[in-house]
């Protein structure tokens, strides 16, 4: 029986974001005893939306969560890249019947808080899961078991440790020791507003990205349309301190000074107290050693330009769990198989995201070439171009 696979062996998970809660829930279903340790005072996500492509939808379905998520998800009818000066569409990827036929599963957007609530609820309902907040992991050591070292001086012992602690993962530092992520290169302002705060003529059912030189602006509806998500991303002009998160109206508006008035009007609806610094890391292998493994942003942090970070974290979870199912009595082999099977795929997404931001935020001749390239593409060609990413089944070995 599935539930016997874990035999109540103890799993420690550092980080209670999307990846940590998803893997905790899935391993408890196999009969592992799971402790999820989150540094923040509560399990929470930033107030913003998240796009989930068919590969992520499939991973959620494989984890048995799609039924609970669907009522909160919005299905956009297209992904649109729009010129920030002329308001003409550079490329429009339809997400309707042709897309569904091609990929079997839909493209959806969801409020991060809704996704996290579903994952958290599943964890709370499982008596094998213990949730602890306000607890920061600082590293681990290995002996007959795994010892997790906490900032409050405690040491926890487990049979398995999973680092799901994001971009600045402490577990990654103990495991790989490859230093800090690259310095922040982009600044993000984002937020969710009620649909009623948005003038009708600015509303669209689609995921729309307005692109201009060194800046872009993305928006889409959330839930059943009662919310609207806004994300502004622009290139950082100077070296940034990751802690420098206080925003200002000027800082937000200046990069968009020449964008269309529609964009300016929507930007005016964003609050500016807080901004986010985004960056990534170069891909590395070695996310598993013995009974320790990394997942999600701890393993392969990426820029948001393929809208795949969470989907890749969820694919990690499905793959890790199926590797454990295949070799329940040899966790080191299962984790090695998991990490090897995910390395090339996630590295490709990391690199693609870097290329995509270059393609989005271009100007002059490059913008003209981009318009010509996309202008000639058929719907089928556009969908074919995404097949490597969207068609994959989560249980497959991604090579
Ligand atoms: C602007 C923007 C837009 C994005 N849009 C999309 C999108 O549309 N689609 C998509 O799929 N992805 C998107 N992403 C990426 C996505 O948000 C991340 O890839 C995803 O959240 C990663 O999940 P995670 O659980 O691995 O890490 P995180 O979400 O970073 O969670 C890590 C958790 O660990 C906790 N933690 C950190 N350190 C410690 C520690 N030492 N001890 C204990 N706890 C710790 C943190 O508090 C956090 O709760 C976007 C990212 C950004 C910045």
Coordinates of C-alpha atoms and ligand atoms in Angstrom, one line a residue:
X1 CA 0.0 0.0 0.0
X2 CA 1.2 3.5 -0.9
X3 CA 1.0 4.7 2.7
X4 CA 3.6 2.1 3.8
X5 CA 6.3 3.5 1.6
X6 CA 7.3 6.2 4.1
X7 CA 7.2 3.9 7.1
X8 CA 7.0 7.0 9.2
X9 CA 10.5 8.0 8.4
X10 CA 11.1 11.6 9.3
X11 CA 11.4 14.3 6.6
X12 CA 12.5 17.8 7.4
X13 CA 11.6 20.5 4.9
X14 CA 13.2 24.0 5.0
X15 CA 10.9 26.5 3.5
X16 CA 7.1 26.6 3.3
X17 CA 6.5 28.2 0.0
X18 CA 4.8 26.6 -3.0
X19 CA 7.5 24.0 -3.4
X20 CA 7.9 23.1 0.3
X21 CA 4.2 22.8 1.1
X22 CA 3.6 20.7 -2.1
X23 CA 6.4 18.3 -1.4
X24 CA 5.5 18.0 2.2
X25 CA 1.9 17.2 1.4
X26 CA 2.9 14.6 -1.2
X27 CA 5.5 12.8 1.0
X28 CA 3.0 12.6 3.9
X29 CA 0.6 10.9 1.5
X30 CA 3.2 8.2 1.1
X31 CA 3.4 7.8 4.9
X32 CA 6.5 9.9 5.7
X33 CA 6.3 12.0 8.9
X34 CA 7.0 15.6 7.7
X35 CA 8.0 18.8 9.5
X36 CA 7.9 22.0 7.4
X37 CA 9.9 24.9 8.8
X38 CA 9.1 28.3 7.5
X39 CA 11.2 31.4 8.5
X40 CA 8.3 33.9 8.2
X41 CA 5.8 34.3 11.0
X42 CA 3.1 32.8 8.8
X43 CA 2.8 30.7 5.6
X44 CA 2.1 33.4 3.1
X45 CA 2.7 34.5 -0.5
X46 CA 3.1 38.0 -1.9
X47 CA -0.2 39.6 -3.0
X48 CA 0.2 38.8 -6.7
X49 CA -0.9 36.4 -9.4
X50 CA 0.9 33.5 -10.9
X51 CA 0.6 32.0 -14.4
X52 CA 0.4 28.2 -14.6
X53 CA 1.0 26.6 -18.0
X54 CA -0.2 23.1 -19.0
X55 CA 2.9 21.5 -17.6
X56 CA 2.2 23.1 -14.2
X57 CA -1.5 22.2 -14.4
X58 CA -0.5 18.6 -15.1
X59 CA 1.8 18.6 -12.1
X60 CA -0.9 20.0 -9.8
X61 CA -3.3 17.3 -11.2
X62 CA -0.7 14.6 -10.5
X63 CA -0.6 15.8 -6.9
X64 CA -4.4 15.5 -6.7
X65 CA -4.8 19.3 -6.2
X66 CA -6.3 20.5 -9.5
X67 CA -10.0 20.0 -8.4
X68 CA -9.4 22.4 -5.4
X69 CA -7.5 25.0 -7.4
X70 CA -9.8 25.2 -10.5
X71 CA -12.6 27.2 -8.7
X72 CA -10.0 30.0 -8.1
X73 CA -8.3 30.0 -11.5
X74 CA -8.9 32.3 -14.4
X75 CA -8.5 31.0 -18.0
X76 CA -7.1 33.8 -20.2
X77 CA -8.0 33.6 -23.9
X78 CA -4.5 34.6 -25.1
X79 CA -0.9 35.5 -24.2
X80 CA -0.2 38.9 -25.8
X81 CA 3.0 40.8 -26.3
X82 CA 2.0 44.4 -27.1
X83 CA 4.1 47.4 -28.3
X84 CA 4.3 49.9 -25.5
X85 CA 4.4 52.9 -27.9
X86 CA 1.9 51.9 -30.6
X87 CA -0.4 49.5 -28.7
X88 CA -0.2 47.1 -31.6
X89 CA 0.1 43.4 -30.8
X90 CA 3.5 42.0 -31.6
X91 CA 2.4 38.4 -31.0
X92 CA -0.8 36.9 -29.8
X93 CA -0.7 33.2 -28.7
X94 CA -4.3 31.9 -28.6
X95 CA -5.1 29.8 -25.6
X96 CA -8.5 28.5 -26.8
X97 CA -9.5 25.3 -28.5
X98 CA -6.4 25.0 -30.6
X99 CA -4.2 25.3 -27.6
X100 CA -6.2 22.8 -25.6
X101 CA -6.1 20.3 -28.5
X102 CA -2.4 20.8 -28.8
X103 CA -1.5 20.5 -25.0
X104 CA -4.5 18.7 -23.5
X105 CA -4.5 21.0 -20.5
X106 CA -5.3 24.7 -20.1
X107 CA -3.2 27.7 -19.4
X108 CA -4.5 29.3 -16.1
X109 CA -3.7 32.2 -13.8
X110 CA -4.3 32.1 -10.1
X111 CA -3.8 34.3 -7.1
X112 CA -0.7 33.2 -5.2
X113 CA -2.6 33.3 -1.9
X114 CA -5.3 31.0 -3.3
X115 CA -2.7 28.5 -4.5
X116 CA -0.8 28.6 -1.2
X117 CA -4.1 28.2 0.8
X118 CA -4.9 25.0 -1.1
X119 CA -1.5 23.6 -0.4
X120 CA -1.5 24.7 3.2
X121 CA -5.0 23.3 3.8
X122 CA -3.9 19.9 2.4
X123 CA -0.9 19.9 4.8
X124 CA -3.1 20.9 7.8
X125 CA -5.5 18.0 7.1
X126 CA -2.7 15.4 7.2
X127 CA -1.9 14.3 10.8
X128 CA 1.6 13.3 9.6
X129 CA 2.6 16.9 8.9
X130 CA 3.9 19.3 11.5
X131 CA 4.0 23.0 10.5
X132 CA 6.4 25.4 12.2
X133 CA 6.7 29.1 11.5
X134 CA 9.2 31.7 12.6
X135 CA 11.9 29.1 12.2
X136 CA 15.0 29.7 10.1
X137 CA 17.2 27.0 8.9
X138 CA 20.9 27.9 8.6
X139 CA 22.5 24.7 7.3
X140 CA 22.8 21.0 7.9
X141 CA 25.3 18.2 8.7
X142 CA 25.3 14.6 7.8
X143 CA 26.0 11.6 10.0
X144 CA 23.9 8.5 10.6
X145 CA 20.9 10.8 9.9
X146 CA 20.6 14.4 8.7
X147 CA 20.9 17.2 11.3
X148 CA 19.2 20.5 10.5
X149 CA 20.7 23.5 12.2
X150 CA 18.3 26.3 13.1
X151 CA 19.0 30.0 13.7
X152 CA 17.5 29.7 17.2
X153 CA 20.2 27.2 18.1
X154 CA 18.1 24.0 17.9
X155 CA 19.2 21.0 16.0
X156 CA 16.5 18.8 14.4
X157 CA 17.2 15.2 13.2
X158 CA 15.6 13.6 10.3
X159 CA 16.0 10.7 7.8
X160 CA 15.5 13.1 4.9
X161 CA 16.1 16.8 4.4
X162 CA 14.6 18.8 1.5
X163 CA 15.7 22.4 0.8
X164 CA 12.7 24.3 -0.5
X165 CA 14.0 27.6 0.9
X166 CA 14.1 29.6 -2.3
X167 CA 16.6 31.9 -4.1
X168 CA 18.9 32.5 -1.1
X169 CA 18.7 28.9 0.2
X170 CA 20.7 28.0 3.3
X171 CA 20.4 24.3 2.5
X172 CA 21.9 25.0 -1.0
X173 CA 24.8 26.7 0.8
X174 CA 25.5 23.7 2.9
X175 CA 25.1 21.3 -0.1
X176 CA 26.7 23.2 -3.0
X177 CA 28.3 26.2 -1.5
X178 CA 28.1 28.3 -4.6
X179 CA 27.7 31.7 -2.9
X180 CA 25.0 34.3 -3.4
X181 CA 22.8 34.6 -6.4
X182 CA 23.8 37.0 -9.1
X183 CA 23.3 40.7 -8.1
X184 CA 19.7 42.0 -8.6
X185 CA 19.3 43.0 -12.2
X186 CA 15.6 43.9 -12.5
X187 CA 13.1 45.8 -10.3
X188 CA 9.5 44.7 -9.9
X189 CA 6.4 46.5 -8.6
X190 CA 3.4 44.3 -8.4
X191 CA 0.0 44.2 -6.9
X192 CA -3.6 43.0 -7.1
X193 CA -6.5 45.5 -7.4
X194 CA -10.3 45.0 -7.3
X195 CA -11.8 44.8 -10.8
X196 CA -14.0 47.7 -9.8
X197 CA -10.9 49.9 -9.4
X198 CA -10.1 49.5 -13.0
X199 CA -11.8 51.6 -15.7
X200 CA -13.7 49.2 -18.1
X201 CA -11.7 50.3 -21.2
X202 CA -8.5 49.1 -19.6
X203 CA -9.8 45.6 -18.7
X204 CA -8.9 42.6 -20.8
X205 CA -9.4 38.8 -20.3
X206 CA -5.9 38.1 -21.6
X207 CA -2.4 38.0 -20.2
X208 CA -1.0 41.1 -21.8
X209 CA 2.6 42.3 -21.7
X210 CA 3.3 45.8 -22.9
X211 CA 7.0 45.9 -24.0
X212 CA 9.4 48.8 -24.4
X213 CA 13.1 49.4 -24.1
X214 CA 14.4 48.1 -20.7
X215 CA 10.9 47.9 -19.2
X216 CA 7.6 45.9 -19.6
X217 CA 4.2 45.8 -17.9
X218 CA 2.0 42.7 -17.5
X219 CA -1.6 42.5 -16.5
X220 CA -4.3 39.8 -16.3
X221 CA -7.6 39.1 -14.3
X222 CA -7.6 36.9 -11.3
X223 CA -10.2 34.6 -9.6
X224 CA -13.4 34.7 -11.4
X225 CA -12.6 38.2 -12.7
X226 CA -13.2 40.2 -9.6
X227 CA -9.5 41.0 -9.2
X228 CA -6.8 42.3 -11.6
X229 CA -3.1 41.6 -11.4
X230 CA -0.5 44.2 -12.4
X231 CA 3.3 43.6 -12.7
X232 CA 5.9 46.2 -13.8
X233 CA 9.4 45.0 -14.4
X234 CA 12.3 47.2 -15.5
X235 CA 16.1 47.0 -15.7
X236 CA 18.0 48.2 -12.7
X237 CA 20.1 51.2 -13.7
X238 CA 22.7 50.7 -11.0
X239 CA 24.0 48.1 -8.6
X240 CA 21.3 47.2 -6.2
X241 CA 21.3 46.0 -2.6
X242 CA 18.8 43.1 -2.4
X243 CA 17.6 44.6 0.8
X244 CA 16.8 48.0 -0.9
X245 CA 13.1 47.2 -1.2
X246 CA 11.5 50.6 -0.4
X247 CA 9.8 51.9 -3.5
X248 CA 8.8 55.4 -4.7
X249 CA 6.3 56.7 -7.3
X250 CA 9.1 58.3 -9.3
X251 CA 11.1 55.1 -9.3
X252 CA 8.2 53.2 -10.8
X253 CA 7.0 55.8 -13.3
X254 CA 10.3 57.0 -14.8
X255 CA 11.1 53.9 -16.9
X256 CA 7.5 54.1 -18.4
X257 CA 7.6 57.8 -19.1
X258 CA 7.1 57.2 -22.9
X259 CA 4.8 54.2 -22.7
X260 CA 1.2 54.6 -23.8
X261 CA -1.3 56.5 -21.6
X262 CA -3.2 53.2 -20.9
X263 CA -0.1 51.8 -19.2
X264 CA 0.5 55.0 -17.2
X265 CA -3.1 54.9 -16.0
X266 CA -2.7 51.3 -14.8
X267 CA 0.7 51.9 -13.2
X268 CA -1.0 54.7 -11.2
X269 CA -3.2 52.1 -9.6
X270 CA -0.1 50.2 -8.1
X271 CA 1.0 51.0 -4.6
X272 CA 4.7 51.8 -4.4
X273 CA 5.8 51.3 -0.8
X274 CA 7.5 48.0 -1.7
X275 CA 9.4 46.8 -4.7
X276 CA 11.1 43.5 -5.4
X277 CA 14.6 42.8 -6.7
X278 CA 14.7 39.9 -9.1
X279 CA 17.7 37.9 -10.2
X280 CA 18.7 34.2 -10.8
X281 CA 21.7 31.9 -10.7
X282 CA 23.6 30.0 -13.3
X283 CA 22.4 26.4 -13.5
X284 CA 24.4 23.9 -11.5
X285 CA 24.0 20.2 -10.9
X286 CA 24.4 18.4 -7.6
X287 CA 21.1 19.3 -6.0
X288 CA 21.1 16.0 -4.2
X289 CA 23.6 14.2 -1.9
X290 CA 22.7 11.3 0.3
X291 CA 19.3 11.9 1.8
X292 CA 19.3 15.7 1.1
X293 CA 17.8 17.3 -2.0
X294 CA 16.8 20.8 -3.2
X295 CA 13.7 21.7 -5.1
X296 CA 12.2 24.8 -6.7
X297 CA 14.0 28.1 -6.5
X298 CA 16.6 26.7 -4.1
X299 CA 17.7 24.4 -6.9
X300 CA 17.1 26.4 -10.1
X301 CA 16.0 30.0 -9.5
X302 CA 15.0 31.7 -12.7
X303 CA 13.8 35.1 -14.0
X304 CA 10.0 35.2 -14.3
X305 CA 10.1 35.6 -18.1
X306 CA 8.9 32.1 -18.9
X307 CA 6.4 32.3 -16.1
X308 CA 7.6 28.9 -15.0
X309 CA 9.3 29.1 -11.5
X310 CA 6.3 27.6 -9.6
X311 CA 5.5 25.1 -12.4
X312 CA 9.1 23.9 -12.3
X313 CA 8.9 23.6 -8.5
X314 CA 5.8 21.5 -8.9
X315 CA 7.3 19.3 -11.6
X316 CA 10.3 18.8 -9.2
X317 CA 7.8 17.6 -6.5
X318 CA 6.1 15.1 -8.8
X319 CA 9.4 13.8 -10.1
X320 CA 11.0 13.6 -6.6
X321 CA 8.0 11.7 -5.3
X322 CA 7.9 9.3 -8.2
X323 CA 11.6 8.6 -7.7
X324 CA 11.0 7.9 -4.0
X325 CA 8.1 5.6 -5.0
X326 CA 10.4 3.7 -7.4
X327 CA 13.2 3.3 -4.8
X328 CA 11.6 3.7 -1.4
X329 CA 14.4 1.9 0.5
X330 CA 17.2 3.7 -1.2
X331 CA 16.6 7.4 -0.8
X332 CA 20.1 8.5 -1.9
X333 CA 19.5 6.7 -5.3
X334 CA 16.0 8.0 -5.6
X335 CA 17.2 11.6 -4.9
X336 CA 20.2 11.2 -7.4
X337 CA 17.8 10.0 -10.0
X338 CA 15.4 12.9 -9.3
X339 CA 18.2 15.5 -9.6
X340 CA 19.7 14.0 -12.7
X341 CA 16.3 13.9 -14.4
X342 CA 15.6 17.5 -13.7
X343 CA 18.9 19.2 -14.4
X344 CA 18.8 19.8 -18.2
X345 CA 15.1 20.7 -18.3
X346 CA 15.3 23.3 -15.6
X347 CA 18.6 24.7 -17.0
X348 CA 16.9 25.2 -20.3
X349 CA 14.1 27.1 -18.7
X350 CA 16.6 29.2 -16.7
X351 CA 18.4 30.2 -19.9
X352 CA 15.2 30.6 -21.9
X353 CA 13.9 33.1 -19.2
X354 CA 17.1 35.1 -19.6
X355 CA 16.7 35.2 -23.4
X356 CA 13.0 36.0 -23.1
X357 CA 13.7 39.2 -21.1
X358 CA 16.2 40.3 -23.7
X359 CA 13.6 39.7 -26.4
X360 CA 10.9 41.5 -24.5
X361 CA 12.7 44.7 -23.5
X362 CA 14.4 45.6 -26.9
X363 CA 14.2 48.7 -28.9
X364 CA 15.1 50.0 -32.4
X365 CA 16.2 47.5 -35.0
X366 CA 15.9 44.6 -32.6
X367 CA 12.2 45.5 -32.0
X368 CA 11.6 45.7 -35.7
X369 CA 13.2 42.2 -36.2
X370 CA 11.2 40.8 -33.4
X371 CA 7.9 42.1 -35.0
X372 CA 8.9 40.5 -38.3
X373 CA 9.8 37.2 -36.7
X374 CA 6.6 36.9 -34.7
X375 CA 4.4 38.6 -37.4
X376 CA 4.9 35.7 -39.7
X377 CA 4.1 32.9 -37.3
X378 CA 1.0 30.8 -37.5
X379 CA -0.9 29.7 -34.4
X380 CA 0.4 26.2 -34.9
X381 CA 4.0 27.4 -35.1
X382 CA 3.6 29.5 -32.0
X383 CA 2.2 26.5 -30.1
X384 CA 4.9 24.2 -31.6
X385 CA 7.6 26.6 -30.2
X386 CA 6.2 26.0 -26.7
X387 CA 5.8 22.2 -27.0
X388 CA 9.2 21.4 -25.3
X389 CA 8.0 23.2 -22.2
X390 CA 4.2 22.7 -22.1
X391 CA 3.8 19.1 -23.5
X392 CA 5.9 17.3 -20.9
X393 CA 4.3 14.9 -18.6
X394 CA 5.5 15.3 -15.0
X395 CA 6.4 11.7 -14.4
X396 CA 8.6 11.6 -17.5
X397 CA 12.3 11.8 -17.2
X398 CA 13.0 15.3 -18.4
X399 CA 16.2 15.0 -20.4
Ligands
LIG1 C1 7.7 39.0 -10.4 C2 7.6 37.5 -10.4 C3 6.7 36.8 -11.2 C4 6.6 35.5 -11.3 N1 5.6 34.9 -12.0 C5 5.6 33.5 -12.1 C6 4.6 32.9 -12.9 O1 3.7 33.6 -13.5 N2 4.5 31.6 -12.9 C7 5.5 30.8 -12.2 O2 5.4 29.5 -12.3 N3 6.4 31.3 -11.5 C8 6.5 32.7 -11.4 N4 7.4 33.3 -10.6 C9 8.4 32.4 -9.9 C10 7.8 31.8 -8.6 O3 7.3 32.8 -7.8 C11 8.9 31.0 -7.9 O4 9.6 30.3 -8.8 C12 8.2 30.1 -6.9 O5 7.5 30.8 -5.9 C13 9.3 29.2 -6.2 O6 8.7 28.5 -5.1 P1 9.7 27.9 -4.0 O7 8.7 27.3 -3.0 O8 10.7 27.1 -4.6 O9 10.4 29.1 -3.3 P2 9.8 30.4 -2.6 O10 8.5 30.8 -3.1 O11 10.9 31.4 -2.6 O12 9.6 29.9 -1.1 C14 10.7 29.7 -0.2 C15 10.1 29.7 1.2 O13 11.2 29.4 2.1 C16 11.2 30.3 3.1 N5 12.6 30.4 3.5 C17 13.7 31.0 2.9 N6 14.8 30.8 3.5 C18 14.5 30.0 4.6 C19 15.3 29.4 5.7 N7 16.6 29.6 5.7 N8 14.6 28.7 6.6 C20 13.3 28.5 6.6 N9 12.5 29.0 5.6 C21 13.1 29.8 4.6 C22 10.7 31.6 2.5 O14 10.2 32.5 3.5 C23 9.6 31.1 1.6 O15 8.4 31.0 2.3 C24 7.5 34.7 -10.5 C25 8.5 35.3 -9.8 C26 8.6 36.7 -9.7 C27 9.6 37.3 -8.9

